[in-house]
mmCIF file of C-alpha atoms in Angstrom:
data_model
loop_
_atom_site.group_PDB
_atom_site.id
_atom_site.type_symbol
_atom_site.label_atom_id
_atom_site.label_comp_id
_atom_site.label_asym_id
_atom_site.label_seq_id
_atom_site.Cartn_x
_atom_site.Cartn_y
_atom_site.Cartn_z
ATOM 1 C CA ASN X 1 -174.184 212.968 21.290
ATOM 2 C CA ALA X 2 -170.570 213.240 20.151
ATOM 3 C CA GLY X 3 -169.811 216.660 18.267
ATOM 4 C CA VAL X 4 -167.155 217.077 15.383
ATOM 5 C CA MET X 5 -164.060 215.174 16.308
ATOM 6 C CA GLN X 6 -160.772 216.089 14.946
ATOM 7 C CA ASN X 7 -157.170 214.208 15.478
ATOM 8 C CA PRO X 8 -154.575 214.744 16.301
ATOM 9 C CA ARG X 9 -155.012 217.937 18.403
ATOM 10 C CA HIS X 10 -151.660 218.951 18.028
ATOM 11 C CA LEU X 11 -149.189 217.909 15.273
ATOM 12 C CA VAL X 12 -145.611 218.876 14.919
ATOM 13 C CA ARG X 13 -143.925 218.244 11.637
ATOM 14 C CA ARG X 14 -140.308 219.204 10.256
ATOM 15 C CA ARG X 15 -140.003 221.013 7.016
ATOM 16 C CA GLY X 16 -140.532 218.694 4.047
ATOM 17 C CA GLN X 17 -142.673 216.099 5.894
ATOM 18 C CA GLU X 18 -146.390 215.225 5.421
ATOM 19 C CA ALA X 19 -149.267 216.165 7.785
ATOM 20 C CA ARG X 20 -152.362 214.253 7.822
ATOM 21 C CA LEU X 21 -155.397 215.763 9.673
ATOM 22 C CA ARG X 22 -158.550 213.656 10.445
ATOM 23 C CA CYS X 23 -162.068 214.996 10.799
ATOM 24 C CA SER X 24 -165.228 212.846 11.754
ATOM 25 C CA PRO X 25 -168.517 214.868 11.358
ATOM 26 C CA MET X 26 -171.203 214.816 13.840
ATOM 27 C CA LYS X 27 -173.681 211.822 13.786
ATOM 28 C CA GLY X 28 -176.015 212.376 10.933
ATOM 29 C CA HIS X 29 -173.981 214.952 9.185
ATOM 30 C CA SER X 30 -172.592 214.390 5.477
ATOM 31 C CA HIS X 31 -171.344 217.669 4.840
ATOM 32 C CA VAL X 32 -167.672 218.637 5.839
ATOM 33 C CA TYR X 33 -165.717 221.874 5.430
ATOM 34 C CA TRP X 34 -162.281 222.668 6.282
ATOM 35 C CA TYR X 35 -161.049 226.211 7.462
ATOM 36 C CA ARG X 36 -157.591 227.319 8.114
ATOM 37 C CA GLN X 37 -156.591 230.039 10.751
ATOM 38 C CA LEU X 38 -153.297 231.332 10.481
ATOM 39 C CA PRO X 39 -151.935 233.297 13.539
ATOM 40 C CA GLU X 40 -153.456 236.713 14.092
ATOM 41 C CA GLU X 41 -155.735 236.079 11.043
ATOM 42 C CA GLY X 42 -159.403 235.367 10.510
ATOM 43 C CA LEU X 43 -160.813 231.878 9.648
ATOM 44 C CA LYS X 44 -160.377 231.207 5.709
ATOM 45 C CA PHE X 45 -162.604 228.536 3.806
ATOM 46 C CA MET X 46 -160.397 225.859 2.303
ATOM 47 C CA VAL X 47 -162.633 223.069 0.967
ATOM 48 C CA TYR X 48 -166.112 221.501 1.052
ATOM 49 C CA LEU X 49 -166.900 217.989 0.961
ATOM 50 C CA GLN X 50 -169.586 215.700 0.718
ATOM 51 C CA LYS X 51 -169.118 211.715 0.765
ATOM 52 C CA GLU X 52 -166.752 210.891 -1.910
ATOM 53 C CA ASN X 53 -167.045 214.128 -3.571
ATOM 54 C CA ILE X 54 -165.137 217.422 -3.613
ATOM 55 C CA ILE X 55 -167.700 220.296 -4.332
ATOM 56 C CA ASP X 56 -165.677 223.213 -3.652
ATOM 57 C CA GLU X 57 -161.791 223.501 -3.108
ATOM 58 C CA SER X 58 -161.471 227.151 -4.293
ATOM 59 C CA GLY X 59 -159.806 227.854 -1.008
ATOM 60 C CA MET X 60 -157.184 225.312 -1.126
ATOM 61 C CA PRO X 61 -153.552 226.275 -2.180
ATOM 62 C CA LYS X 62 -153.010 224.491 -5.644
ATOM 63 C CA GLU X 63 -149.992 222.624 -4.602
ATOM 64 C CA ARG X 64 -149.199 220.271 -1.803
ATOM 65 C CA PHE X 65 -152.826 220.376 -0.192
ATOM 66 C CA SER X 66 -155.492 217.567 -1.077
ATOM 67 C CA ALA X 67 -158.570 216.720 0.917
ATOM 68 C CA GLU X 68 -160.832 213.363 0.846
ATOM 69 C CA PHE X 69 -164.040 212.235 2.461
ATOM 70 C CA PRO X 70 -164.420 208.412 1.665
ATOM 71 C CA LYS X 71 -167.291 206.687 1.913
ATOM 72 C CA GLU X 72 -166.364 204.936 5.072
ATOM 73 C CA GLY X 73 -164.068 206.989 7.636
ATOM 74 C CA PRO X 74 -163.250 210.456 8.451
ATOM 75 C CA SER X 75 -162.377 213.200 6.117
ATOM 76 C CA ILE X 76 -158.712 213.823 5.710
ATOM 77 C CA LEU X 77 -156.761 217.027 4.913
ATOM 78 C CA ARG X 78 -153.308 216.092 3.542
ATOM 79 C CA ILE X 79 -150.435 218.519 3.430
ATOM 80 C CA GLN X 80 -147.328 217.361 1.440
ATOM 81 C CA GLN X 81 -143.697 218.828 2.065
ATOM 82 C CA VAL X 82 -144.814 221.137 4.934
ATOM 83 C CA VAL X 83 -143.385 224.413 5.245
ATOM 84 C CA ARG X 84 -143.331 226.932 8.198
ATOM 85 C CA GLY X 85 -146.059 228.984 6.660
ATOM 86 C CA ASP X 86 -148.418 225.998 6.895
ATOM 87 C CA SER X 87 -148.230 226.512 10.726
ATOM 88 C CA ALA X 88 -151.816 227.243 11.714
ATOM 89 C CA ALA X 89 -155.077 225.987 13.297
ATOM 90 C CA TYR X 90 -157.056 223.669 11.016
ATOM 91 C CA PHE X 91 -160.802 223.528 11.748
ATOM 92 C CA CYS X 92 -163.237 221.191 10.422
ATOM 93 C CA ALA X 93 -166.998 221.874 10.467
ATOM 94 C CA SER X 94 -169.950 219.637 9.621
ATOM 95 C CA SER X 95 -173.573 220.320 8.880
ATOM 96 C CA ARG X 96 -176.742 218.203 7.972
ATOM 97 C CA SER X 97 -177.619 219.661 4.691
ATOM 98 C CA GLU X 98 -175.530 221.789 2.106
ATOM 99 C CA SER X 99 -177.779 224.976 1.821
ATOM 100 C CA THR X 100 -177.999 227.317 4.858
ATOM 101 C CA ASP X 101 -177.716 224.704 7.761
ATOM 102 C CA THR X 102 -175.746 225.785 10.678
ATOM 103 C CA GLN X 103 -172.199 224.466 10.883
ATOM 104 C CA TYR X 104 -170.604 222.976 13.822
ATOM 105 C CA PHE X 105 -166.896 223.187 14.622
ATOM 106 C CA GLY X 106 -164.567 220.656 15.758
ATOM 107 C CA PRO X 107 -161.584 221.401 18.369
ATOM 108 C CA GLY X 108 -159.202 222.011 15.561
ATOM 109 C CA THR X 109 -155.853 220.576 14.929
ATOM 110 C CA ARG X 110 -152.883 222.869 15.643
ATOM 111 C CA LEU X 111 -150.167 222.296 13.385
ATOM 112 C CA THR X 112 -146.690 223.574 14.024
ATOM 113 C CA VAL X 113 -143.857 223.315 11.254
ATOM 114 C CA LEU X 114 -140.388 223.340 12.659
ATOM 115 C CA GLN D 1 -163.329 245.917 0.009
ATOM 116 C CA LYS D 2 -163.363 243.040 2.339
ATOM 117 C CA GLU D 3 -166.106 240.438 1.864
ATOM 118 C CA VAL D 4 -166.991 240.775 5.690
ATOM 119 C CA GLU D 5 -165.722 243.408 7.814
ATOM 120 C CA GLN D 6 -165.873 243.831 11.522
ATOM 121 C CA ASN D 7 -164.282 246.246 13.816
ATOM 122 C CA SER D 8 -161.247 244.465 15.301
ATOM 123 C CA GLY D 9 -161.372 246.218 18.517
ATOM 124 C CA PRO D 10 -160.626 245.584 21.225
ATOM 125 C CA LEU D 11 -164.113 246.475 22.600
ATOM 126 C CA SER D 12 -163.965 246.893 26.599
ATOM 127 C CA VAL D 13 -167.227 247.250 28.457
ATOM 128 C CA PRO D 14 -167.995 246.995 32.260
ATOM 129 C CA GLU D 15 -169.678 244.030 33.679
ATOM 130 C CA GLY D 16 -173.472 244.486 33.434
ATOM 131 C CA ALA D 17 -173.357 246.714 30.402
ATOM 132 C CA ILE D 18 -174.595 246.166 26.677
ATOM 133 C CA ALA D 19 -171.845 244.909 24.391
ATOM 134 C CA SER D 20 -172.558 245.867 20.672
ATOM 135 C CA LEU D 21 -170.654 244.122 17.950
ATOM 136 C CA ASN D 22 -171.077 245.016 14.473
ATOM 137 C CA CYS D 23 -170.474 243.627 10.954
ATOM 138 C CA THR D 24 -170.796 244.694 7.287
ATOM 139 C CA TYR D 25 -170.728 242.622 4.272
ATOM 140 C CA SER D 26 -170.398 243.324 0.394
ATOM 141 C CA ASP D 27 -172.443 240.436 -1.352
ATOM 142 C CA ARG D 28 -175.925 241.329 -1.651
ATOM 143 C CA GLY D 29 -176.770 237.713 -2.337
ATOM 144 C CA SER D 30 -175.725 236.471 1.062
ATOM 145 C CA GLN D 31 -178.660 234.625 2.510
ATOM 146 C CA SER D 32 -177.716 233.602 6.279
ATOM 147 C CA PHE D 33 -175.595 235.214 8.846
ATOM 148 C CA PHE D 34 -173.857 233.768 11.958
ATOM 149 C CA TRP D 35 -172.287 234.817 15.053
ATOM 150 C CA TYR D 36 -169.459 232.707 16.541
ATOM 151 C CA ARG D 37 -167.496 232.895 19.790
ATOM 152 C CA GLN D 38 -163.946 231.867 20.236
ATOM 153 C CA TYR D 39 -161.949 231.837 23.195
ATOM 154 C CA SER D 40 -158.379 231.947 22.791
ATOM 155 C CA GLY D 41 -157.023 228.522 21.853
ATOM 156 C CA LYS D 42 -160.366 227.079 21.143
ATOM 157 C CA SER D 43 -162.629 226.494 18.193
ATOM 158 C CA PRO D 44 -165.404 228.693 17.090
ATOM 159 C CA GLU D 45 -168.634 228.261 19.065
ATOM 160 C CA LEU D 46 -172.006 229.128 17.509
ATOM 161 C CA ILE D 47 -174.008 231.652 19.299
ATOM 162 C CA MET D 48 -176.779 232.769 16.958
ATOM 163 C CA PHE D 49 -177.800 232.591 13.155
ATOM 164 C CA ILE D 50 -180.301 234.888 11.413
ATOM 165 C CA TYR D 51 -181.803 234.869 8.107
ATOM 166 C CA SER D 52 -184.312 237.524 8.031
ATOM 167 C CA ASN D 53 -184.396 241.141 8.351
ATOM 168 C CA GLY D 54 -185.085 242.481 11.884
ATOM 169 C CA ASP D 55 -184.215 241.132 15.431
ATOM 170 C CA LYS D 56 -183.704 237.661 16.764
ATOM 171 C CA GLU D 57 -183.195 237.293 20.645
ATOM 172 C CA ASP D 58 -181.809 234.309 22.533
ATOM 173 C CA GLY D 59 -181.297 234.690 26.184
ATOM 174 C CA ARG D 60 -179.154 237.789 26.687
ATOM 175 C CA PHE D 61 -178.095 237.721 22.961
ATOM 176 C CA THR D 62 -180.044 239.596 20.124
ATOM 177 C CA ALA D 63 -178.928 239.577 16.488
ATOM 178 C CA GLN D 64 -179.958 242.239 14.210
ATOM 179 C CA LEU D 65 -180.094 242.050 10.305
ATOM 180 C CA ASN D 66 -180.605 244.873 7.893
ATOM 181 C CA LYS D 67 -180.189 243.521 4.469
ATOM 182 C CA ALA D 68 -180.655 246.763 2.776
ATOM 183 C CA SER D 69 -177.649 248.409 4.503
ATOM 184 C CA GLN D 70 -175.747 244.951 4.420
ATOM 185 C CA TYR D 71 -175.307 245.176 8.117
ATOM 186 C CA VAL D 72 -175.654 242.550 10.979
ATOM 187 C CA SER D 73 -175.044 243.416 14.538
ATOM 188 C CA LEU D 74 -175.009 241.343 17.868
ATOM 189 C CA LEU D 75 -175.822 242.726 21.315
ATOM 190 C CA ILE D 76 -175.035 241.191 24.454
ATOM 191 C CA ARG D 77 -176.842 242.231 27.341
ATOM 192 C CA ASP D 78 -175.836 242.112 31.162
ATOM 193 C CA SER D 79 -172.173 241.411 29.808
ATOM 194 C CA GLN D 80 -170.198 238.831 32.147
ATOM 195 C CA PRO D 81 -166.569 238.613 32.258
ATOM 196 C CA SER D 82 -166.949 235.132 30.674
ATOM 197 C CA ASP D 83 -168.218 236.790 27.635
ATOM 198 C CA SER D 84 -164.755 238.119 27.049
ATOM 199 C CA ALA D 85 -163.664 236.511 23.805
ATOM 200 C CA THR D 86 -163.292 237.104 20.140
ATOM 201 C CA TYR D 87 -166.467 237.339 18.194
ATOM 202 C CA LEU D 88 -166.570 236.236 14.718
ATOM 203 C CA CYS D 89 -169.263 237.202 12.157
ATOM 204 C CA ALA D 90 -169.750 234.774 9.222
ATOM 205 C CA VAL D 91 -171.767 235.021 6.115
ATOM 206 C CA ASN D 92 -172.927 232.152 3.842
ATOM 207 C CA ASN D 93 -173.507 232.469 0.223
ATOM 208 C CA ALA D 94 -170.880 235.134 -0.285
ATOM 209 C CA GLY D 95 -169.721 234.731 -3.744
ATOM 210 C CA GLY D 96 -172.932 233.302 -5.048
ATOM 211 C CA THR D 97 -172.728 229.736 -3.704
ATOM 212 C CA SER D 98 -175.720 227.945 -2.731
ATOM 213 C CA TYR D 99 -174.031 225.815 -0.197
ATOM 214 C CA GLY D 100 -172.810 226.509 3.306
ATOM 215 C CA LYS D 101 -169.447 227.907 2.501
ATOM 216 C CA LEU D 102 -168.831 230.656 5.216
ATOM 217 C CA THR D 103 -166.679 233.734 4.918
ATOM 218 C CA PHE D 104 -165.700 235.207 8.171
ATOM 219 C CA GLY D 105 -164.794 238.538 9.377
ATOM 220 C CA GLN D 106 -161.441 239.376 11.102
ATOM 221 C CA GLY D 107 -163.308 239.306 14.609
ATOM 222 C CA THR D 108 -164.020 241.659 17.381
ATOM 223 C CA ILE D 109 -162.073 241.032 20.478
ATOM 224 C CA LEU D 110 -164.451 241.824 23.550
ATOM 225 C CA THR D 111 -163.289 242.230 27.049
ATOM 226 C CA VAL D 112 -165.664 242.424 29.836
ATOM 227 C CA HIS D 113 -164.170 243.924 32.843
ATOM 228 C CA PRO D 114 -165.414 243.323 36.601
#
């Protein structure tokens, strides 16, 4: 029973490049959450998606960041024109339903911007 | 005032002792509460969740919730060196959402020394 999968696990980008982070939820889960953990800071909510819908993107920076969860395939968090301040661990979590169901986290993608 | 507050620690306890971790939250509408454990460089791992006032026990772990005081705690009995990690308190429905958006505290670093 595979858990939440994320790839790549480590990603290095130069300033100005694009970063694409992928998340495949657990089997049977159709709700995906992205969180960011900056160095020495806590986990912060970024975006909540269901299949083909963005439900809440209140935690996403207004520019350069976007997310999608297509009908087929993984959820993708895209960061355009990365800057050093984007260096962080990005975690995806999934749940079976939208309410108070527990969320299970993937291993994370550690993004380093040079 | 932060939405979810934890003592950052570090909290140091001897092996075999009880470790007590505390968390307060500001939104009275919060409905469910989670404790995650995060080892350095790893993703958060769900330990327990609690929805109702009172105590909930699972093995060596006990979660306690007091909604009137807006307080949730985690007790770890018979602490082991392998329990050394950062413990994250997370609250659902902070800010009035009905879905599983989690708001995390800063985390408490626990060290269990032999």
